[in-house]
Amino acid sequence: MTKVIKLALAASVLVGGLSANDVIKGSGASFPYSVYQKWTKAYYKATGIKVDYISKGSSKGIKDAKARQVDFAGTDKPLSPKALKKYNLYQFPGVVGAITMGYNLPGVSNLKLSRSAIVAISEGKVKYWDNKLITNANKDLHLPHEKVTFVHRADGSGTTFNYTYFLSKVSKNWRHTYGAKKSLNWPGRQHIGGNKNTGVASLIKQTPYSVGYIDYADAQKNGIIMAAVENKAGKYIKPELKAFQTAAAKASLDPKKDFYSVIADPAGANSYPIVAATFILVPAEKPQMDKKVTAFFDWSYKNGQEIAKSLGFVPLPDSLTNKISKYWEQKEIK
């Protein structure tokens, strides 16, 4: 085969769609990375189409989307309809997950953390593990007089945004003083920061008497013990898929608002309190590539449910994926 013929054939493949060497490129939130990674592998096995998603954090994902550095971006902090219009982006949810309070407390495996204790730890006001805010909910445990080290994200993070949004719902003082942000100058002195959820996991594992917020999948993968957390109804809920599903059912995700919504501290006696939806951004001016991106997520919604569940994520219900599909059709990206 001559070089000219080879080039002609390659060109015809590119015109028809993705070639064997083409890759759909994505970047952003580390929170859903484990499920996206498995979805991309399963999608490639089923279709031969490569999707490459790089975990960078939500801030960098949004930045990549604005700069058109990727075909799609992941963010745990949804953009408002106004911001989407400004940057000419479309947005839809990918999956729902949970943020847990992972800890490294030698000899303790069934810790409970009240809402007030979580806020005080985050504010740097709880210095030792035997502080009454912690011991009051753990009468059956002997908690040591050891310094508490709070572990947080050091990079711009949607996980941080959703965690601080939860703190803002729980505490007026937190809301007025710090608010909900992707990055924060954390108060107090006894805190350390790690990049991405994997960095937080590493720090918790190697730092005795530490506690920090981390997504369920990374905590589970790294064998980190997670606390039961007090919900709005005053019940202590263990981080488990059933409790995440109960919480996710309370979410209001409206296509008319480009699905803009933050789900934190939902109602319900059995709801796990710190849950978050994670979102996908695509450029409005690239409908042909967007169709390839939405084809991947459409396949994942339909075929990746068990994968998501195995990692502790909540697959989107049919009622919501039907709304997403209609949103894609309306935007002409399906």
C-alpha atoms as a PDB file:
ATOM      1  CA  MET A   1       0.000   0.000   0.000  1.00  0.00           C
ATOM      2  CA  THR A   2       1.440   3.357  -1.003  1.00  0.00           C
ATOM      3  CA  LYS A   3       1.881   6.237   1.417  1.00  0.00           C
ATOM      4  CA  VAL A   4      -0.731   8.283  -0.503  1.00  0.00           C
ATOM      5  CA  ILE A   5      -3.358   5.545  -0.180  1.00  0.00           C
ATOM      6  CA  LYS A   6      -2.608   5.143   3.541  1.00  0.00           C
ATOM      7  CA  LEU A   7      -3.085   8.870   4.102  1.00  0.00           C
ATOM      8  CA  ALA A   8      -6.337   8.843   2.164  1.00  0.00           C
ATOM      9  CA  LEU A   9      -7.679   5.935   4.220  1.00  0.00           C
ATOM     10  CA  ALA A  10      -6.659   7.646   7.475  1.00  0.00           C
ATOM     11  CA  ALA A  11      -8.430  10.822   6.380  1.00  0.00           C
ATOM     12  CA  SER A  12     -11.624   8.910   5.553  1.00  0.00           C
ATOM     13  CA  VAL A  13     -11.623   7.300   9.014  1.00  0.00           C
ATOM     14  CA  LEU A  14     -11.208  10.686  10.693  1.00  0.00           C
ATOM     15  CA  VAL A  15     -14.075  12.166   8.694  1.00  0.00           C
ATOM     16  CA  GLY A  16     -16.308   9.243   9.682  1.00  0.00           C
ATOM     17  CA  GLY A  17     -15.576   9.549  13.398  1.00  0.00           C
ATOM     18  CA  LEU A  18     -12.899   8.595  15.862  1.00  0.00           C
ATOM     19  CA  SER A  19      -9.936   6.697  14.502  1.00  0.00           C
ATOM     20  CA  ALA A  20      -8.203   3.915  16.408  1.00  0.00           C
ATOM     21  CA  ASN A  21      -5.594   6.413  17.552  1.00  0.00           C
ATOM     22  CA  ASP A  22      -8.026   9.135  18.660  1.00  0.00           C
ATOM     23  CA  VAL A  23      -8.865   9.648  22.314  1.00  0.00           C
ATOM     24  CA  ILE A  24     -11.719  11.523  23.995  1.00  0.00           C
ATOM     25  CA  LYS A  25      -9.875  13.611  26.558  1.00  0.00           C
ATOM     26  CA  GLY A  26     -11.203  14.669  29.934  1.00  0.00           C
ATOM     27  CA  SER A  27      -9.812  16.086  33.162  1.00  0.00           C
ATOM     28  CA  GLY A  28     -10.868  17.453  36.512  1.00  0.00           C
ATOM     29  CA  ALA A  29     -12.450  16.265  39.748  1.00  0.00           C
ATOM     30  CA  SER A  30     -10.642  13.517  41.651  1.00  0.00           C
ATOM     31  CA  PHE A  31     -13.805  12.680  43.620  1.00  0.00           C
ATOM     32  CA  PRO A  32     -15.332  10.529  40.792  1.00  0.00           C
ATOM     33  CA  TYR A  33     -11.986   9.400  39.331  1.00  0.00           C
ATOM     34  CA  SER A  34     -12.247   5.778  40.451  1.00  0.00           C
ATOM     35  CA  VAL A  35     -15.631   5.247  38.802  1.00  0.00           C
ATOM     36  CA  TYR A  36     -14.733   7.173  35.630  1.00  0.00           C
ATOM     37  CA  GLN A  37     -11.532   5.147  35.336  1.00  0.00           C
ATOM     38  CA  LYS A  38     -13.449   1.860  35.437  1.00  0.00           C
ATOM     39  CA  TRP A  39     -16.140   3.177  33.117  1.00  0.00           C
ATOM     40  CA  THR A  40     -13.547   4.180  30.515  1.00  0.00           C
ATOM     41  CA  LYS A  41     -11.946   0.726  30.625  1.00  0.00           C
ATOM     42  CA  ALA A  42     -15.315  -1.014  30.269  1.00  0.00           C
ATOM     43  CA  TYR A  43     -16.341   1.350  27.455  1.00  0.00           C
ATOM     44  CA  TYR A  44     -13.126   0.680  25.542  1.00  0.00           C
ATOM     45  CA  LYS A  45     -13.607  -3.069  25.929  1.00  0.00           C
ATOM     46  CA  ALA A  46     -17.183  -2.800  24.650  1.00  0.00           C
ATOM     47  CA  THR A  47     -16.688  -0.269  21.840  1.00  0.00           C
ATOM     48  CA  GLY A  48     -12.975   0.109  21.099  1.00  0.00           C
ATOM     49  CA  ILE A  49     -13.272   3.850  21.772  1.00  0.00           C
ATOM     50  CA  LYS A  50     -10.689   5.340  24.131  1.00  0.00           C
ATOM     51  CA  VAL A  51     -11.630   7.845  26.810  1.00  0.00           C
ATOM     52  CA  ASP A  52      -8.821   9.320  28.901  1.00  0.00           C
ATOM     53  CA  TYR A  53      -9.771  11.096  32.135  1.00  0.00           C
ATOM     54  CA  ILE A  54      -7.004  12.726  34.184  1.00  0.00           C
ATOM     55  CA  SER A  55      -7.568  13.439  37.874  1.00  0.00           C
ATOM     56  CA  LYS A  56      -6.518  17.045  38.550  1.00  0.00           C
ATOM     57  CA  GLY A  57      -9.134  18.475  40.907  1.00  0.00           C
ATOM     58  CA  SER A  58     -12.284  20.438  40.089  1.00  0.00           C
ATOM     59  CA  SER A  59     -10.563  23.841  39.852  1.00  0.00           C
ATOM     60  CA  LYS A  60      -8.168  22.631  37.167  1.00  0.00           C
ATOM     61  CA  GLY A  61     -10.965  20.792  35.400  1.00  0.00           C
ATOM     62  CA  ILE A  62     -13.033  23.991  35.168  1.00  0.00           C
ATOM     63  CA  LYS A  63      -9.935  25.842  33.984  1.00  0.00           C
ATOM     64  CA  ASP A  64      -9.304  23.227  31.280  1.00  0.00           C
ATOM     65  CA  ALA A  65     -12.943  23.458  30.163  1.00  0.00           C
ATOM     66  CA  LYS A  66     -12.801  27.244  29.884  1.00  0.00           C
ATOM     67  CA  ALA A  67      -9.527  27.080  27.940  1.00  0.00           C
ATOM     68  CA  ARG A  68     -10.818  24.242  25.708  1.00  0.00           C
ATOM     69  CA  GLN A  69      -7.855  22.083  26.699  1.00  0.00           C
ATOM     70  CA  VAL A  70     -10.026  18.951  26.939  1.00  0.00           C
ATOM     71  CA  ASP A  71     -13.151  17.504  25.332  1.00  0.00           C
ATOM     72  CA  PHE A  72     -14.934  17.371  28.681  1.00  0.00           C
ATOM     73  CA  ALA A  73     -14.192  18.289  32.277  1.00  0.00           C
ATOM     74  CA  GLY A  74     -15.336  16.990  35.637  1.00  0.00           C
ATOM     75  CA  THR A  75     -16.258  19.252  38.540  1.00  0.00           C
ATOM     76  CA  ASP A  76     -17.865  18.633  41.918  1.00  0.00           C
ATOM     77  CA  LYS A  77     -18.783  22.303  42.125  1.00  0.00           C
ATOM     78  CA  PRO A  78     -21.527  22.911  39.551  1.00  0.00           C
ATOM     79  CA  LEU A  79     -21.384  26.105  37.526  1.00  0.00           C
ATOM     80  CA  SER A  80     -24.401  28.411  37.643  1.00  0.00           C
ATOM     81  CA  PRO A  81     -26.452  28.907  34.454  1.00  0.00           C
ATOM     82  CA  LYS A  82     -24.991  32.423  34.282  1.00  0.00           C
ATOM     83  CA  ALA A  83     -21.391  31.118  34.400  1.00  0.00           C
ATOM     84  CA  LEU A  84     -22.184  28.409  31.836  1.00  0.00           C
ATOM     85  CA  LYS A  85     -23.561  31.030  29.456  1.00  0.00           C
ATOM     86  CA  LYS A  86     -20.504  33.237  29.991  1.00  0.00           C
ATOM     87  CA  TYR A  87     -18.073  30.435  29.131  1.00  0.00           C
ATOM     88  CA  ASN A  88     -20.332  28.805  26.501  1.00  0.00           C
ATOM     89  CA  LEU A  89     -20.523  25.466  28.300  1.00  0.00           C
ATOM     90  CA  TYR A  90     -23.162  22.798  28.871  1.00  0.00           C
ATOM     91  CA  GLN A  91     -23.408  20.845  32.127  1.00  0.00           C
ATOM     92  CA  PHE A  92     -24.931  17.575  33.312  1.00  0.00           C
ATOM     93  CA  PRO A  93     -24.441  15.245  36.316  1.00  0.00           C
ATOM     94  CA  GLY A  94     -22.249  12.165  36.115  1.00  0.00           C
ATOM     95  CA  VAL A  95     -22.790  10.289  39.367  1.00  0.00           C
ATOM     96  CA  VAL A  96     -23.505  10.855  43.065  1.00  0.00           C
ATOM     97  CA  GLY A  97     -21.002  10.013  45.777  1.00  0.00           C
ATOM     98  CA  ALA A  98     -20.269  10.638  49.422  1.00  0.00           C
ATOM     99  CA  ILE A  99     -17.656  12.481  51.461  1.00  0.00           C
ATOM    100  CA  THR A 100     -16.603  10.660  54.613  1.00  0.00           C
ATOM    101  CA  MET A 101     -14.741  11.514  57.784  1.00  0.00           C
ATOM    102  CA  GLY A 102     -11.755   9.185  57.623  1.00  0.00           C
ATOM    103  CA  TYR A 103      -9.569   8.834  60.699  1.00  0.00           C
ATOM    104  CA  ASN A 104      -6.448   7.175  62.087  1.00  0.00           C
ATOM    105  CA  LEU A 105      -7.097   6.540  65.758  1.00  0.00           C
ATOM    106  CA  PRO A 106      -5.195   3.470  67.019  1.00  0.00           C
ATOM    107  CA  GLY A 107      -7.515   0.928  68.617  1.00  0.00           C
ATOM    108  CA  VAL A 108     -10.734   2.712  67.601  1.00  0.00           C
ATOM    109  CA  SER A 109     -12.928   1.454  64.768  1.00  0.00           C
ATOM    110  CA  ASN A 110     -16.448   2.662  65.598  1.00  0.00           C
ATOM    111  CA  LEU A 111     -16.115   6.406  66.123  1.00  0.00           C
ATOM    112  CA  LYS A 112     -19.153   8.697  65.944  1.00  0.00           C
ATOM    113  CA  LEU A 113     -18.813  12.366  65.024  1.00  0.00           C
ATOM    114  CA  SER A 114     -21.560  14.850  65.802  1.00  0.00           C
ATOM    115  CA  ARG A 115     -22.302  17.800  63.575  1.00  0.00           C
ATOM    116  CA  SER A 116     -20.898  20.218  66.129  1.00  0.00           C
ATOM    117  CA  ALA A 117     -17.725  18.127  66.519  1.00  0.00           C
ATOM    118  CA  ILE A 118     -17.103  18.122  62.753  1.00  0.00           C
ATOM    119  CA  VAL A 119     -17.470  21.898  62.573  1.00  0.00           C
ATOM    120  CA  ALA A 120     -15.222  22.448  65.611  1.00  0.00           C
ATOM    121  CA  ILE A 121     -12.547  20.087  64.243  1.00  0.00           C
ATOM    122  CA  SER A 122     -12.626  21.955  60.934  1.00  0.00           C
ATOM    123  CA  GLU A 123     -12.341  25.274  62.754  1.00  0.00           C
ATOM    124  CA  GLY A 124      -9.298  24.055  64.682  1.00  0.00           C
ATOM    125  CA  LYS A 125     -11.128  24.426  67.996  1.00  0.00           C
ATOM    126  CA  VAL A 126     -10.823  20.766  69.027  1.00  0.00           C
ATOM    127  CA  LYS A 127      -7.249  20.262  70.189  1.00  0.00           C
ATOM    128  CA  TYR A 128      -7.420  16.757  71.688  1.00  0.00           C
ATOM    129  CA  TRP A 129      -9.327  13.566  71.033  1.00  0.00           C
ATOM    130  CA  ASP A 130     -10.789  13.514  74.544  1.00  0.00           C
ATOM    131  CA  ASN A 131     -12.568  16.824  73.967  1.00  0.00           C
ATOM    132  CA  LYS A 132     -16.180  16.666  75.206  1.00  0.00           C
ATOM    133  CA  LEU A 133     -17.550  17.443  71.745  1.00  0.00           C
ATOM    134  CA  ILE A 134     -16.184  14.072  70.669  1.00  0.00           C
ATOM    135  CA  THR A 135     -16.509  12.034  73.869  1.00  0.00           C
ATOM    136  CA  ASN A 136     -20.183  12.966  74.399  1.00  0.00           C
ATOM    137  CA  ALA A 137     -21.129  10.851  71.371  1.00  0.00           C
ATOM    138  CA  ASN A 138     -18.674   8.069  72.234  1.00  0.00           C
ATOM    139  CA  LYS A 139     -19.392   7.106  75.855  1.00  0.00           C
ATOM    140  CA  ASP A 140     -18.341   3.508  75.192  1.00  0.00           C
ATOM    141  CA  LEU A 141     -14.907   4.459  73.836  1.00  0.00           C
ATOM    142  CA  HIS A 142     -11.722   5.413  75.643  1.00  0.00           C
ATOM    143  CA  LEU A 143     -10.424   8.341  73.611  1.00  0.00           C
ATOM    144  CA  PRO A 144      -6.830   9.383  74.293  1.00  0.00           C
ATOM    145  CA  HIS A 145      -5.471  12.782  75.285  1.00  0.00           C
ATOM    146  CA  GLU A 146      -3.653  13.042  71.942  1.00  0.00           C
ATOM    147  CA  LYS A 147      -3.596  16.016  69.600  1.00  0.00           C
ATOM    148  CA  VAL A 148      -6.080  15.973  66.716  1.00  0.00           C
ATOM    149  CA  THR A 149      -4.513  16.560  63.280  1.00  0.00           C
ATOM    150  CA  PHE A 150      -7.070  17.682  60.704  1.00  0.00           C
ATOM    151  CA  VAL A 151      -6.322  16.600  57.117  1.00  0.00           C
ATOM    152  CA  HIS A 152      -7.755  18.622  54.220  1.00  0.00           C
ATOM    153  CA  ARG A 153      -7.256  19.203  50.511  1.00  0.00           C
ATOM    154  CA  ALA A 154      -4.398  21.538  49.614  1.00  0.00           C
ATOM    155  CA  ASP A 155      -5.510  22.027  45.995  1.00  0.00           C
ATOM    156  CA  GLY A 156      -8.640  23.673  44.592  1.00  0.00           C
ATOM    157  CA  SER A 157     -11.224  20.978  45.104  1.00  0.00           C
ATOM    158  CA  GLY A 158     -14.886  20.281  44.530  1.00  0.00           C
ATOM    159  CA  THR A 159     -14.679  17.876  47.459  1.00  0.00           C
ATOM    160  CA  THR A 160     -13.660  20.841  49.617  1.00  0.00           C
ATOM    161  CA  PHE A 161     -16.505  22.914  48.159  1.00  0.00           C
ATOM    162  CA  ASN A 162     -19.088  20.265  49.024  1.00  0.00           C
ATOM    163  CA  TYR A 163     -17.587  19.663  52.462  1.00  0.00           C
ATOM    164  CA  THR A 164     -17.534  23.371  53.343  1.00  0.00           C
ATOM    165  CA  TYR A 165     -21.041  23.722  51.892  1.00  0.00           C
ATOM    166  CA  PHE A 166     -22.119  21.066  54.398  1.00  0.00           C
ATOM    167  CA  LEU A 167     -20.359  22.952  57.200  1.00  0.00           C
ATOM    168  CA  SER A 168     -22.163  26.120  56.082  1.00  0.00           C
ATOM    169  CA  LYS A 169     -25.522  24.340  56.314  1.00  0.00           C
ATOM    170  CA  VAL A 170     -24.704  23.102  59.811  1.00  0.00           C
ATOM    171  CA  SER A 171     -23.105  26.225  61.289  1.00  0.00           C
ATOM    172  CA  LYS A 172     -24.107  29.879  60.851  1.00  0.00           C
ATOM    173  CA  ASN A 173     -20.705  30.920  62.151  1.00  0.00           C
ATOM    174  CA  TRP A 174     -18.934  28.816  59.510  1.00  0.00           C
ATOM    175  CA  ARG A 175     -21.224  30.164  56.792  1.00  0.00           C
ATOM    176  CA  HIS A 176     -20.598  33.798  57.730  1.00  0.00           C
ATOM    177  CA  THR A 177     -16.875  33.411  58.453  1.00  0.00           C
ATOM    178  CA  TYR A 178     -15.662  31.000  55.767  1.00  0.00           C
ATOM    179  CA  GLY A 179     -18.514  29.942  53.488  1.00  0.00           C
ATOM    180  CA  ALA A 180     -18.425  27.231  50.831  1.00  0.00           C
ATOM    181  CA  LYS A 181     -15.209  27.316  48.805  1.00  0.00           C
ATOM    182  CA  LYS A 182     -13.016  25.119  46.615  1.00  0.00           C
ATOM    183  CA  SER A 183      -9.931  26.206  48.573  1.00  0.00           C
ATOM    184  CA  LEU A 184      -9.519  27.688  52.005  1.00  0.00           C
ATOM    185  CA  ASN A 185      -6.970  29.050  54.440  1.00  0.00           C
ATOM    186  CA  TRP A 186      -7.924  26.590  57.146  1.00  0.00           C
ATOM    187  CA  PRO A 187      -8.154  27.995  60.685  1.00  0.00           C
ATOM    188  CA  GLY A 188      -6.155  26.612  63.606  1.00  0.00           C
ATOM    189  CA  ARG A 189      -2.659  25.200  63.653  1.00  0.00           C
ATOM    190  CA  GLN A 190      -3.143  21.444  63.797  1.00  0.00           C
ATOM    191  CA  HIS A 191      -3.894  20.775  60.133  1.00  0.00           C
ATOM    192  CA  ILE A 192      -2.100  19.419  57.063  1.00  0.00           C
ATOM    193  CA  GLY A 193      -3.088  19.402  53.383  1.00  0.00           C
ATOM    194  CA  GLY A 194      -2.778  16.852  50.581  1.00  0.00           C
ATOM    195  CA  ASN A 195      -3.266  17.132  46.833  1.00  0.00           C
ATOM    196  CA  LYS A 196      -6.324  15.303  45.487  1.00  0.00           C
ATOM    197  CA  ASN A 197      -8.262  12.745  47.487  1.00  0.00           C
ATOM    198  CA  THR A 198      -5.388  10.299  47.096  1.00  0.00           C
ATOM    199  CA  GLY A 199      -3.092  12.761  48.869  1.00  0.00           C
ATOM    200  CA  VAL A 200      -5.538  13.112  51.756  1.00  0.00           C
ATOM    201  CA  ALA A 201      -5.764   9.316  51.980  1.00  0.00           C
ATOM    202  CA  SER A 202      -1.976   9.001  52.196  1.00  0.00           C
ATOM    203  CA  LEU A 203      -1.721  11.637  54.923  1.00  0.00           C
ATOM    204  CA  ILE A 204      -4.455  10.051  57.050  1.00  0.00           C
ATOM    205  CA  LYS A 205      -2.802   6.632  56.746  1.00  0.00           C
ATOM    206  CA  GLN A 206       0.629   7.886  57.787  1.00  0.00           C
ATOM    207  CA  THR A 207      -0.511  10.317  60.516  1.00  0.00           C
ATOM    208  CA  PRO A 208      -1.684   8.744  63.786  1.00  0.00           C
ATOM    209  CA  TYR A 209      -4.504  10.635  65.548  1.00  0.00           C
ATOM    210  CA  SER A 210      -5.568  12.362  62.331  1.00  0.00           C
ATOM    211  CA  VAL A 211      -9.033  12.889  60.848  1.00  0.00           C
ATOM    212  CA  GLY A 212     -10.027  14.383  57.517  1.00  0.00           C
ATOM    213  CA  TYR A 213     -12.669  14.571  54.799  1.00  0.00           C
ATOM    214  CA  ILE A 214     -12.226  12.194  51.875  1.00  0.00           C
ATOM    215  CA  ASP A 215     -14.426  10.595  49.251  1.00  0.00           C
ATOM    216  CA  TYR A 216     -15.786   7.159  50.131  1.00  0.00           C
ATOM    217  CA  ALA A 217     -14.106   5.366  47.214  1.00  0.00           C
ATOM    218  CA  ASP A 218     -10.584   6.520  48.115  1.00  0.00           C
ATOM    219  CA  ALA A 219     -11.143   5.839  51.816  1.00  0.00           C
ATOM    220  CA  GLN A 220     -12.376   2.339  51.037  1.00  0.00           C
ATOM    221  CA  LYS A 221      -9.572   1.657  48.556  1.00  0.00           C
ATOM    222  CA  ASN A 222      -6.930   2.692  51.093  1.00  0.00           C
ATOM    223  CA  GLY A 223      -8.429   0.822  54.030  1.00  0.00           C
ATOM    224  CA  ILE A 224      -9.179   4.013  55.960  1.00  0.00           C
ATOM    225  CA  ILE A 225     -11.668   3.710  58.812  1.00  0.00           C
ATOM    226  CA  MET A 226     -14.645   6.067  58.464  1.00  0.00           C
ATOM    227  CA  ALA A 227     -16.758   7.587  61.221  1.00  0.00           C
ATOM    228  CA  ALA A 228     -20.519   7.421  61.570  1.00  0.00           C
ATOM    229  CA  VAL A 229     -21.768  10.985  61.072  1.00  0.00           C
ATOM    230  CA  GLU A 230     -24.749  12.691  62.693  1.00  0.00           C
ATOM    231  CA  ASN A 231     -27.376  13.690  60.148  1.00  0.00           C
ATOM    232  CA  LYS A 232     -30.019  16.410  60.199  1.00  0.00           C
ATOM    233  CA  ALA A 233     -32.422  14.093  62.055  1.00  0.00           C
ATOM    234  CA  GLY A 234     -29.867  13.580  64.827  1.00  0.00           C
ATOM    235  CA  LYS A 235     -29.040   9.988  63.879  1.00  0.00           C
ATOM    236  CA  TYR A 236     -25.516   8.664  63.440  1.00  0.00           C
ATOM    237  CA  ILE A 237     -25.262   7.171  59.961  1.00  0.00           C
ATOM    238  CA  LYS A 238     -22.468   4.903  58.807  1.00  0.00           C
ATOM    239  CA  PRO A 239     -21.079   5.590  55.318  1.00  0.00           C
ATOM    240  CA  GLU A 240     -22.804   2.842  53.311  1.00  0.00           C
ATOM    241  CA  LEU A 241     -24.300   2.679  49.819  1.00  0.00           C
ATOM    242  CA  LYS A 242     -27.893   2.333  51.068  1.00  0.00           C
ATOM    243  CA  ALA A 243     -27.559   5.535  53.127  1.00  0.00           C
ATOM    244  CA  PHE A 244     -26.002   7.333  50.130  1.00  0.00           C
ATOM    245  CA  GLN A 245     -28.903   6.208  47.919  1.00  0.00           C
ATOM    246  CA  THR A 246     -31.441   7.471  50.474  1.00  0.00           C
ATOM    247  CA  ALA A 247     -29.688  10.843  50.523  1.00  0.00           C
ATOM    248  CA  ALA A 248     -29.334  11.048  46.733  1.00  0.00           C
ATOM    249  CA  ALA A 249     -33.074  10.499  46.298  1.00  0.00           C
ATOM    250  CA  LYS A 250     -33.606  13.906  47.927  1.00  0.00           C
ATOM    251  CA  ALA A 251     -31.611  15.707  45.214  1.00  0.00           C
ATOM    252  CA  SER A 252     -33.342  18.210  42.957  1.00  0.00           C
ATOM    253  CA  LEU A 253     -31.526  18.338  39.611  1.00  0.00           C
ATOM    254  CA  ASP A 254     -33.420  20.460  37.086  1.00  0.00           C
ATOM    255  CA  PRO A 255     -32.405  20.493  33.383  1.00  0.00           C
ATOM    256  CA  LYS A 256     -33.944  23.970  33.054  1.00  0.00           C
ATOM    257  CA  LYS A 257     -31.187  25.156  35.413  1.00  0.00           C
ATOM    258  CA  ASP A 258     -28.498  23.076  33.663  1.00  0.00           C
ATOM    259  CA  PHE A 259     -28.812  20.702  36.652  1.00  0.00           C
ATOM    260  CA  TYR A 260     -27.285  23.341  38.924  1.00  0.00           C
ATOM    261  CA  SER A 261     -27.729  22.030  42.451  1.00  0.00           C
ATOM    262  CA  VAL A 262     -25.678  21.262  45.548  1.00  0.00           C
ATOM    263  CA  ILE A 263     -26.977  18.357  47.601  1.00  0.00           C
ATOM    264  CA  ALA A 264     -25.696  18.547  51.148  1.00  0.00           C
ATOM    265  CA  ASP A 265     -27.248  17.692  54.493  1.00  0.00           C
ATOM    266  CA  PRO A 266     -30.436  16.203  53.016  1.00  0.00           C
ATOM    267  CA  ALA A 267     -33.522  15.467  55.095  1.00  0.00           C
ATOM    268  CA  GLY A 268     -34.456  11.937  56.087  1.00  0.00           C
ATOM    269  CA  ALA A 269     -33.799   9.837  59.178  1.00  0.00           C
ATOM    270  CA  ASN A 270     -31.662   7.350  57.226  1.00  0.00           C
ATOM    271  CA  SER A 271     -29.858   9.800  54.919  1.00  0.00           C
ATOM    272  CA  TYR A 272     -26.085  10.013  55.051  1.00  0.00           C
ATOM    273  CA  PRO A 273     -25.440  13.753  55.510  1.00  0.00           C
ATOM    274  CA  ILE A 274     -22.400  14.583  53.353  1.00  0.00           C
ATOM    275  CA  VAL A 275     -23.266  13.632  49.766  1.00  0.00           C
ATOM    276  CA  ALA A 276     -22.361  15.320  46.492  1.00  0.00           C
ATOM    277  CA  ALA A 277     -23.277  15.120  42.836  1.00  0.00           C
ATOM    278  CA  THR A 278     -20.382  15.484  40.411  1.00  0.00           C
ATOM    279  CA  PHE A 279     -20.825  17.137  37.014  1.00  0.00           C
ATOM    280  CA  ILE A 280     -19.549  17.120  33.438  1.00  0.00           C
ATOM    281  CA  LEU A 281     -18.800  20.243  31.384  1.00  0.00           C
ATOM    282  CA  VAL A 282     -18.641  20.259  27.583  1.00  0.00           C
ATOM    283  CA  PRO A 283     -18.030  23.150  25.136  1.00  0.00           C
ATOM    284  CA  ALA A 284     -21.209  24.308  23.419  1.00  0.00           C
ATOM    285  CA  GLU A 285     -19.490  25.054  20.097  1.00  0.00           C
ATOM    286  CA  LYS A 286     -18.234  21.493  19.531  1.00  0.00           C
ATOM    287  CA  PRO A 287     -21.411  19.432  19.037  1.00  0.00           C
ATOM    288  CA  GLN A 288     -19.732  16.603  17.104  1.00  0.00           C
ATOM    289  CA  MET A 289     -17.201  15.887  19.838  1.00  0.00           C
ATOM    290  CA  ASP A 290     -19.871  16.490  22.497  1.00  0.00           C
ATOM    291  CA  LYS A 291     -21.925  13.697  20.912  1.00  0.00           C
ATOM    292  CA  LYS A 292     -18.986  11.329  21.440  1.00  0.00           C
ATOM    293  CA  VAL A 293     -18.715  12.441  25.058  1.00  0.00           C
ATOM    294  CA  THR A 294     -22.440  12.035  25.720  1.00  0.00           C
ATOM    295  CA  ALA A 295     -22.395   8.620  24.000  1.00  0.00           C
ATOM    296  CA  PHE A 296     -19.804   7.526  26.561  1.00  0.00           C
ATOM    297  CA  PHE A 297     -21.857   8.763  29.504  1.00  0.00           C
ATOM    298  CA  ASP A 298     -25.080   7.376  28.044  1.00  0.00           C
ATOM    299  CA  TRP A 299     -23.389   3.967  27.801  1.00  0.00           C
ATOM    300  CA  SER A 300     -22.050   4.324  31.348  1.00  0.00           C
ATOM    301  CA  TYR A 301     -25.470   5.251  32.772  1.00  0.00           C
ATOM    302  CA  LYS A 302     -26.922   2.119  31.196  1.00  0.00           C
ATOM    303  CA  ASN A 303     -24.065  -0.334  31.652  1.00  0.00           C
ATOM    304  CA  GLY A 304     -21.929   0.993  34.491  1.00  0.00           C
ATOM    305  CA  GLN A 305     -24.344   0.835  37.420  1.00  0.00           C
ATOM    306  CA  GLU A 306     -22.771  -2.189  39.091  1.00  0.00           C
ATOM    307  CA  ILE A 307     -19.318  -0.658  38.663  1.00  0.00           C
ATOM    308  CA  ALA A 308     -20.505   2.527  40.373  1.00  0.00           C
ATOM    309  CA  LYS A 309     -22.175   0.624  43.213  1.00  0.00           C
ATOM    310  CA  SER A 310     -19.084  -1.511  43.814  1.00  0.00           C
ATOM    311  CA  LEU A 311     -17.117   1.685  44.465  1.00  0.00           C
ATOM    312  CA  GLY A 312     -19.760   3.198  46.753  1.00  0.00           C
ATOM    313  CA  PHE A 313     -21.219   5.609  44.195  1.00  0.00           C
ATOM    314  CA  VAL A 314     -24.913   6.041  43.502  1.00  0.00           C
ATOM    315  CA  PRO A 315     -25.907   5.496  39.857  1.00  0.00           C
ATOM    316  CA  LEU A 316     -28.305   8.124  38.550  1.00  0.00           C
ATOM    317  CA  PRO A 317     -31.910   6.862  38.438  1.00  0.00           C
ATOM    318  CA  ASP A 318     -33.670   6.366  35.108  1.00  0.00           C
ATOM    319  CA  SER A 319     -35.934   9.322  35.807  1.00  0.00           C
ATOM    320  CA  LEU A 320     -32.868  11.580  35.910  1.00  0.00           C
ATOM    321  CA  THR A 321     -30.944  10.028  33.012  1.00  0.00           C
ATOM    322  CA  ASN A 322     -34.074  10.463  30.876  1.00  0.00           C
ATOM    323  CA  LYS A 323     -34.009  14.180  31.722  1.00  0.00           C
ATOM    324  CA  ILE A 324     -30.299  14.304  30.854  1.00  0.00           C
ATOM    325  CA  SER A 325     -30.968  12.609  27.523  1.00  0.00           C
ATOM    326  CA  LYS A 326     -33.646  15.174  26.655  1.00  0.00           C
ATOM    327  CA  TYR A 327     -31.245  17.957  27.705  1.00  0.00           C
ATOM    328  CA  TRP A 328     -28.653  16.568  25.275  1.00  0.00           C
ATOM    329  CA  GLU A 329     -31.239  16.433  22.499  1.00  0.00           C
ATOM    330  CA  GLN A 330     -32.311  20.011  23.184  1.00  0.00           C
ATOM    331  CA  LYS A 331     -28.677  21.161  23.026  1.00  0.00           C
ATOM    332  CA  GLU A 332     -28.132  18.990  19.913  1.00  0.00           C
ATOM    333  CA  ILE A 333     -25.269  17.056  21.499  1.00  0.00           C
ATOM    334  CA  LYS A 334     -26.776  13.580  21.291  1.00  0.00           C
END
